[in-house]
Amino acid sequence: MELEELRRQWKHATVKADSEVDSHQTFRAAARRRADGALGHLVRQYRAQAIISLILPIFAPVLVADFHFPTWLAILYALYGLVMMLVNFTFSRYLAGLNIISQPVVTALSISASILRRQRNITFASLSFAVVLIALLLWHFHSTGNIWLLAGAWTGLVAGGVIGFTKIHRKTILARKIQSELKSAI
């Protein structure tokens, strides 16, 4: 009788342990899927930003024709837009090529750290060049002597800055979400 009771308890403990292993694996898979979903959202944001960057080269001739900007400044403006389009599109392709679901969790965590690092580098470089370009644009608006044109430029700078920093913040949150989901899968 005692031996039969031990066998029954052993069988029950084995089933319970298998159930816990299955539960943990399901949780890990769900965390990886959430991280992959955040990665997909990040890819879409960078692709959209690449398309939006094309507005700058399209708008550059207007700067020369309507606002009498020097041609070199309009060309610099257009080149900045083209470079940002290329950088955002290239980064979105890099992100789209990542397959964090099939990677071991430690490797996927390393990839997520790399995403954050690259994201910071892109943000720093783009903001550094943007500050120089915006300073040149404001200098030209100031040199026209038209106070309304300068006021409009400053208003655009503030509105664009708020929108830009909001987008930067959202993309950083997504990259951190990828990392936190992967950490929870450990």
PDB file of C-alpha atoms in Angstrom:
ATOM      1  CA  MET A   1       0.000   0.000   0.000  1.00  0.00           C
ATOM      2  CA  GLU A   2       2.749   2.408   0.884  1.00  0.00           C
ATOM      3  CA  LEU A   3       4.608   1.696  -2.350  1.00  0.00           C
ATOM      4  CA  GLU A   4       1.458   2.361  -4.373  1.00  0.00           C
ATOM      5  CA  GLU A   5       0.973   5.721  -2.606  1.00  0.00           C
ATOM      6  CA  LEU A   6       4.589   6.712  -3.341  1.00  0.00           C
ATOM      7  CA  ARG A   7       4.135   5.865  -7.037  1.00  0.00           C
ATOM      8  CA  ARG A   8       0.981   7.966  -7.221  1.00  0.00           C
ATOM      9  CA  GLN A   9       2.706  10.939  -5.536  1.00  0.00           C
ATOM     10  CA  TRP A  10       5.717  10.581  -7.831  1.00  0.00           C
ATOM     11  CA  LYS A  11       3.484  10.554 -10.919  1.00  0.00           C
ATOM     12  CA  HIS A  12       1.590  13.618  -9.668  1.00  0.00           C
ATOM     13  CA  ALA A  13       4.851  15.500  -8.962  1.00  0.00           C
ATOM     14  CA  THR A  14       6.174  14.675 -12.457  1.00  0.00           C
ATOM     15  CA  VAL A  15       2.966  15.928 -14.098  1.00  0.00           C
ATOM     16  CA  LYS A  16       3.073  19.100 -12.003  1.00  0.00           C
ATOM     17  CA  ALA A  17       6.734  19.750 -12.914  1.00  0.00           C
ATOM     18  CA  ASP A  18       6.004  19.195 -16.606  1.00  0.00           C
ATOM     19  CA  SER A  19       3.068  21.596 -16.329  1.00  0.00           C
ATOM     20  CA  GLU A  20       5.298  24.272 -14.775  1.00  0.00           C
ATOM     21  CA  VAL A  21       7.927  23.824 -17.502  1.00  0.00           C
ATOM     22  CA  ASP A  22       5.237  24.164 -20.174  1.00  0.00           C
ATOM     23  CA  SER A  23       3.858  27.238 -18.425  1.00  0.00           C
ATOM     24  CA  HIS A  24       7.321  28.856 -18.284  1.00  0.00           C
ATOM     25  CA  GLN A  25       7.985  28.081 -21.960  1.00  0.00           C
ATOM     26  CA  THR A  26       4.609  29.582 -22.909  1.00  0.00           C
ATOM     27  CA  PHE A  27       5.437  32.717 -20.912  1.00  0.00           C
ATOM     28  CA  ARG A  28       8.854  33.018 -22.607  1.00  0.00           C
ATOM     29  CA  ALA A  29       7.307  32.580 -26.047  1.00  0.00           C
ATOM     30  CA  ALA A  30       4.690  35.253 -25.304  1.00  0.00           C
ATOM     31  CA  ALA A  31       7.380  37.684 -24.105  1.00  0.00           C
ATOM     32  CA  ARG A  32       9.377  37.078 -27.284  1.00  0.00           C
ATOM     33  CA  ARG A  33       6.271  37.666 -29.424  1.00  0.00           C
ATOM     34  CA  ARG A  34       5.614  40.960 -27.619  1.00  0.00           C
ATOM     35  CA  ALA A  35       9.240  41.986 -28.201  1.00  0.00           C
ATOM     36  CA  ASP A  36       8.918  41.045 -31.867  1.00  0.00           C
ATOM     37  CA  GLY A  37       5.712  43.106 -32.113  1.00  0.00           C
ATOM     38  CA  ALA A  38       7.466  46.137 -30.629  1.00  0.00           C
ATOM     39  CA  LEU A  39      10.298  45.609 -33.108  1.00  0.00           C
ATOM     40  CA  GLY A  40       7.803  45.580 -35.988  1.00  0.00           C
ATOM     41  CA  HIS A  41       6.277  48.816 -34.731  1.00  0.00           C
ATOM     42  CA  LEU A  42       9.740  50.379 -34.525  1.00  0.00           C
ATOM     43  CA  VAL A  43      10.442  49.316 -38.125  1.00  0.00           C
ATOM     44  CA  ARG A  44       7.224  50.993 -39.282  1.00  0.00           C
ATOM     45  CA  GLN A  45       8.111  54.209 -37.446  1.00  0.00           C
ATOM     46  CA  TYR A  46      11.545  54.414 -39.053  1.00  0.00           C
ATOM     47  CA  ARG A  47      10.088  53.719 -42.510  1.00  0.00           C
ATOM     48  CA  ALA A  48       7.485  56.446 -42.036  1.00  0.00           C
ATOM     49  CA  GLN A  49      10.200  58.846 -40.910  1.00  0.00           C
ATOM     50  CA  ALA A  50      12.234  57.985 -44.003  1.00  0.00           C
ATOM     51  CA  ILE A  51       9.282  58.914 -46.207  1.00  0.00           C
ATOM     52  CA  ILE A  52       8.664  62.139 -44.274  1.00  0.00           C
ATOM     53  CA  SER A  53      12.334  63.091 -44.753  1.00  0.00           C
ATOM     54  CA  LEU A  54      11.635  63.368 -48.472  1.00  0.00           C
ATOM     55  CA  ILE A  55       9.684  66.563 -47.773  1.00  0.00           C
ATOM     56  CA  LEU A  56      12.950  68.473 -47.322  1.00  0.00           C
ATOM     57  CA  PRO A  57      14.334  67.959 -50.850  1.00  0.00           C
ATOM     58  CA  ILE A  58      10.882  68.609 -52.299  1.00  0.00           C
ATOM     59  CA  PHE A  59      10.584  71.865 -50.340  1.00  0.00           C
ATOM     60  CA  ALA A  60      14.153  73.058 -51.072  1.00  0.00           C
ATOM     61  CA  PRO A  61      13.325  74.791 -54.406  1.00  0.00           C
ATOM     62  CA  VAL A  62      10.595  76.757 -52.609  1.00  0.00           C
ATOM     63  CA  LEU A  63      13.247  78.154 -50.265  1.00  0.00           C
ATOM     64  CA  VAL A  64      15.136  79.583 -53.240  1.00  0.00           C
ATOM     65  CA  ALA A  65      12.142  80.757 -55.270  1.00  0.00           C
ATOM     66  CA  ASP A  66       9.880  82.213 -52.575  1.00  0.00           C
ATOM     67  CA  PHE A  67      12.189  83.016 -49.674  1.00  0.00           C
ATOM     68  CA  HIS A  68      15.279  83.978 -51.720  1.00  0.00           C
ATOM     69  CA  PHE A  69      17.561  81.597 -49.892  1.00  0.00           C
ATOM     70  CA  PRO A  70      21.074  81.141 -51.230  1.00  0.00           C
ATOM     71  CA  THR A  71      21.242  78.086 -53.467  1.00  0.00           C
ATOM     72  CA  TRP A  72      23.949  76.461 -51.334  1.00  0.00           C
ATOM     73  CA  LEU A  73      21.662  76.606 -48.276  1.00  0.00           C
ATOM     74  CA  ALA A  74      18.739  75.043 -50.167  1.00  0.00           C
ATOM     75  CA  ILE A  75      21.068  72.312 -51.439  1.00  0.00           C
ATOM     76  CA  LEU A  76      22.292  71.667 -47.885  1.00  0.00           C
ATOM     77  CA  TYR A  77      18.661  71.518 -46.749  1.00  0.00           C
ATOM     78  CA  ALA A  78      17.787  69.009 -49.492  1.00  0.00           C
ATOM     79  CA  LEU A  79      20.886  66.901 -48.801  1.00  0.00           C
ATOM     80  CA  TYR A  80      20.034  66.714 -45.122  1.00  0.00           C
ATOM     81  CA  GLY A  81      16.592  65.362 -46.036  1.00  0.00           C
ATOM     82  CA  LEU A  82      18.065  62.802 -48.435  1.00  0.00           C
ATOM     83  CA  VAL A  83      20.672  61.651 -45.918  1.00  0.00           C
ATOM     84  CA  MET A  84      18.044  61.299 -43.175  1.00  0.00           C
ATOM     85  CA  MET A  85      15.803  59.357 -45.569  1.00  0.00           C
ATOM     86  CA  LEU A  86      18.666  57.014 -46.349  1.00  0.00           C
ATOM     87  CA  VAL A  87      19.683  56.587 -42.692  1.00  0.00           C
ATOM     88  CA  ASN A  88      16.108  55.936 -41.509  1.00  0.00           C
ATOM     89  CA  PHE A  89      15.360  53.528 -44.338  1.00  0.00           C
ATOM     90  CA  THR A  90      18.652  51.657 -43.831  1.00  0.00           C
ATOM     91  CA  PHE A  91      18.035  51.368 -40.087  1.00  0.00           C
ATOM     92  CA  SER A  92      14.479  50.151 -40.677  1.00  0.00           C
ATOM     93  CA  ARG A  93      15.809  47.462 -43.026  1.00  0.00           C
ATOM     94  CA  TYR A  94      18.385  46.431 -40.409  1.00  0.00           C
ATOM     95  CA  LEU A  95      15.615  46.171 -37.796  1.00  0.00           C
ATOM     96  CA  ALA A  96      13.329  44.264 -40.169  1.00  0.00           C
ATOM     97  CA  GLY A  97      16.106  41.725 -40.805  1.00  0.00           C
ATOM     98  CA  LEU A  98      16.451  40.883 -37.116  1.00  0.00           C
ATOM     99  CA  ASN A  99      14.815  37.671 -36.036  1.00  0.00           C
ATOM    100  CA  ILE A 100      14.826  37.927 -32.267  1.00  0.00           C
ATOM    101  CA  ILE A 101      12.231  35.191 -31.792  1.00  0.00           C
ATOM    102  CA  SER A 102      14.518  32.465 -33.112  1.00  0.00           C
ATOM    103  CA  GLN A 103      17.586  33.689 -31.205  1.00  0.00           C
ATOM    104  CA  PRO A 104      18.555  32.533 -27.732  1.00  0.00           C
ATOM    105  CA  VAL A 105      17.366  35.041 -25.147  1.00  0.00           C
ATOM    106  CA  VAL A 106      20.893  36.220 -24.276  1.00  0.00           C
ATOM    107  CA  THR A 107      21.672  36.855 -27.956  1.00  0.00           C
ATOM    108  CA  ALA A 108      18.350  38.657 -28.409  1.00  0.00           C
ATOM    109  CA  LEU A 109      19.163  40.840 -25.373  1.00  0.00           C
ATOM    110  CA  SER A 110      22.506  41.702 -26.935  1.00  0.00           C
ATOM    111  CA  ILE A 111      20.725  42.634 -30.160  1.00  0.00           C
ATOM    112  CA  SER A 112      18.283  44.842 -28.255  1.00  0.00           C
ATOM    113  CA  ALA A 113      21.194  46.645 -26.577  1.00  0.00           C
ATOM    114  CA  SER A 114      22.690  47.148 -30.031  1.00  0.00           C
ATOM    115  CA  ILE A 115      19.383  48.634 -31.240  1.00  0.00           C
ATOM    116  CA  LEU A 116      19.396  51.163 -28.404  1.00  0.00           C
ATOM    117  CA  ARG A 117      23.034  52.066 -29.057  1.00  0.00           C
ATOM    118  CA  ARG A 118      22.489  52.554 -32.793  1.00  0.00           C
ATOM    119  CA  GLN A 119      19.343  54.512 -32.115  1.00  0.00           C
ATOM    120  CA  ARG A 120      21.256  56.876 -29.813  1.00  0.00           C
ATOM    121  CA  ASN A 121      24.010  57.338 -32.409  1.00  0.00           C
ATOM    122  CA  ILE A 122      21.512  58.124 -35.169  1.00  0.00           C
ATOM    123  CA  THR A 123      19.656  60.561 -32.933  1.00  0.00           C
ATOM    124  CA  PHE A 124      22.862  62.338 -31.878  1.00  0.00           C
ATOM    125  CA  ALA A 125      24.158  62.663 -35.445  1.00  0.00           C
ATOM    126  CA  SER A 126      20.826  63.799 -36.881  1.00  0.00           C
ATOM    127  CA  LEU A 127      20.268  66.368 -34.128  1.00  0.00           C
ATOM    128  CA  SER A 128      23.821  67.686 -34.436  1.00  0.00           C
ATOM    129  CA  PHE A 129      23.427  68.315 -38.160  1.00  0.00           C
ATOM    130  CA  ALA A 130      19.895  69.643 -37.681  1.00  0.00           C
ATOM    131  CA  VAL A 131      21.068  72.251 -35.166  1.00  0.00           C
ATOM    132  CA  VAL A 132      23.637  73.569 -37.645  1.00  0.00           C
ATOM    133  CA  LEU A 133      21.097  73.612 -40.466  1.00  0.00           C
ATOM    134  CA  ILE A 134      18.420  75.298 -38.356  1.00  0.00           C
ATOM    135  CA  ALA A 135      20.916  77.924 -37.192  1.00  0.00           C
ATOM    136  CA  LEU A 136      21.752  78.704 -40.830  1.00  0.00           C
ATOM    137  CA  LEU A 137      18.066  78.884 -41.740  1.00  0.00           C
ATOM    138  CA  LEU A 138      17.287  81.201 -38.824  1.00  0.00           C
ATOM    139  CA  TRP A 139      20.296  83.357 -39.695  1.00  0.00           C
ATOM    140  CA  HIS A 140      18.939  83.777 -43.219  1.00  0.00           C
ATOM    141  CA  PHE A 141      15.423  84.563 -41.982  1.00  0.00           C
ATOM    142  CA  HIS A 142      16.912  87.130 -39.594  1.00  0.00           C
ATOM    143  CA  SER A 143      18.989  88.728 -42.363  1.00  0.00           C
ATOM    144  CA  THR A 144      15.835  89.353 -44.428  1.00  0.00           C
ATOM    145  CA  GLY A 145      14.656  91.882 -41.839  1.00  0.00           C
ATOM    146  CA  ASN A 146      11.104  90.541 -42.019  1.00  0.00           C
ATOM    147  CA  ILE A 147      10.012  90.108 -38.401  1.00  0.00           C
ATOM    148  CA  TRP A 148       6.938  88.041 -39.377  1.00  0.00           C
ATOM    149  CA  LEU A 149       9.026  85.631 -41.385  1.00  0.00           C
ATOM    150  CA  LEU A 150      11.426  85.248 -38.452  1.00  0.00           C
ATOM    151  CA  ALA A 151       8.518  84.782 -36.016  1.00  0.00           C
ATOM    152  CA  GLY A 152       7.075  82.098 -38.287  1.00  0.00           C
ATOM    153  CA  ALA A 153      10.453  80.370 -38.441  1.00  0.00           C
ATOM    154  CA  TRP A 154      10.759  80.339 -34.644  1.00  0.00           C
ATOM    155  CA  THR A 155       7.204  79.045 -34.313  1.00  0.00           C
ATOM    156  CA  GLY A 156       7.997  76.284 -36.789  1.00  0.00           C
ATOM    157  CA  LEU A 157      11.176  75.486 -34.887  1.00  0.00           C
ATOM    158  CA  VAL A 158       9.316  75.106 -31.589  1.00  0.00           C
ATOM    159  CA  ALA A 159       6.489  73.041 -33.095  1.00  0.00           C
ATOM    160  CA  GLY A 160       8.918  70.866 -35.064  1.00  0.00           C
ATOM    161  CA  GLY A 161      11.102  70.421 -31.993  1.00  0.00           C
ATOM    162  CA  VAL A 162       8.166  69.230 -29.887  1.00  0.00           C
ATOM    163  CA  ILE A 163       7.042  66.803 -32.589  1.00  0.00           C
ATOM    164  CA  GLY A 164      10.603  65.574 -33.199  1.00  0.00           C
ATOM    165  CA  PHE A 165      11.445  64.980 -29.562  1.00  0.00           C
ATOM    166  CA  THR A 166       8.102  63.222 -29.044  1.00  0.00           C
ATOM    167  CA  LYS A 167       8.926  60.841 -31.908  1.00  0.00           C
ATOM    168  CA  ILE A 168      12.446  60.265 -30.549  1.00  0.00           C
ATOM    169  CA  HIS A 169      10.978  59.512 -27.122  1.00  0.00           C
ATOM    170  CA  ARG A 170       8.425  57.051 -28.554  1.00  0.00           C
ATOM    171  CA  LYS A 171      11.065  55.180 -30.532  1.00  0.00           C
ATOM    172  CA  THR A 172      13.283  54.966 -27.454  1.00  0.00           C
ATOM    173  CA  ILE A 173      10.361  53.599 -25.436  1.00  0.00           C
ATOM    174  CA  LEU A 174       9.769  50.931 -28.098  1.00  0.00           C
ATOM    175  CA  ALA A 175      13.435  49.915 -28.105  1.00  0.00           C
ATOM    176  CA  ARG A 176      13.413  49.703 -24.307  1.00  0.00           C
ATOM    177  CA  LYS A 177      10.187  47.676 -24.431  1.00  0.00           C
ATOM    178  CA  ILE A 178      11.915  45.142 -26.656  1.00  0.00           C
ATOM    179  CA  GLN A 179      14.692  44.869 -24.100  1.00  0.00           C
ATOM    180  CA  SER A 180      12.373  44.599 -21.093  1.00  0.00           C
ATOM    181  CA  GLU A 181      10.226  41.926 -22.768  1.00  0.00           C
ATOM    182  CA  LEU A 182      13.328  39.900 -23.521  1.00  0.00           C
ATOM    183  CA  LYS A 183      14.597  40.327 -19.946  1.00  0.00           C
ATOM    184  CA  SER A 184      11.293  39.022 -18.651  1.00  0.00           C
ATOM    185  CA  ALA A 185      11.752  35.914 -20.804  1.00  0.00           C
ATOM    186  CA  ILE A 186      14.889  34.898 -18.923  1.00  0.00           C
TER     187      ILE A 186
END
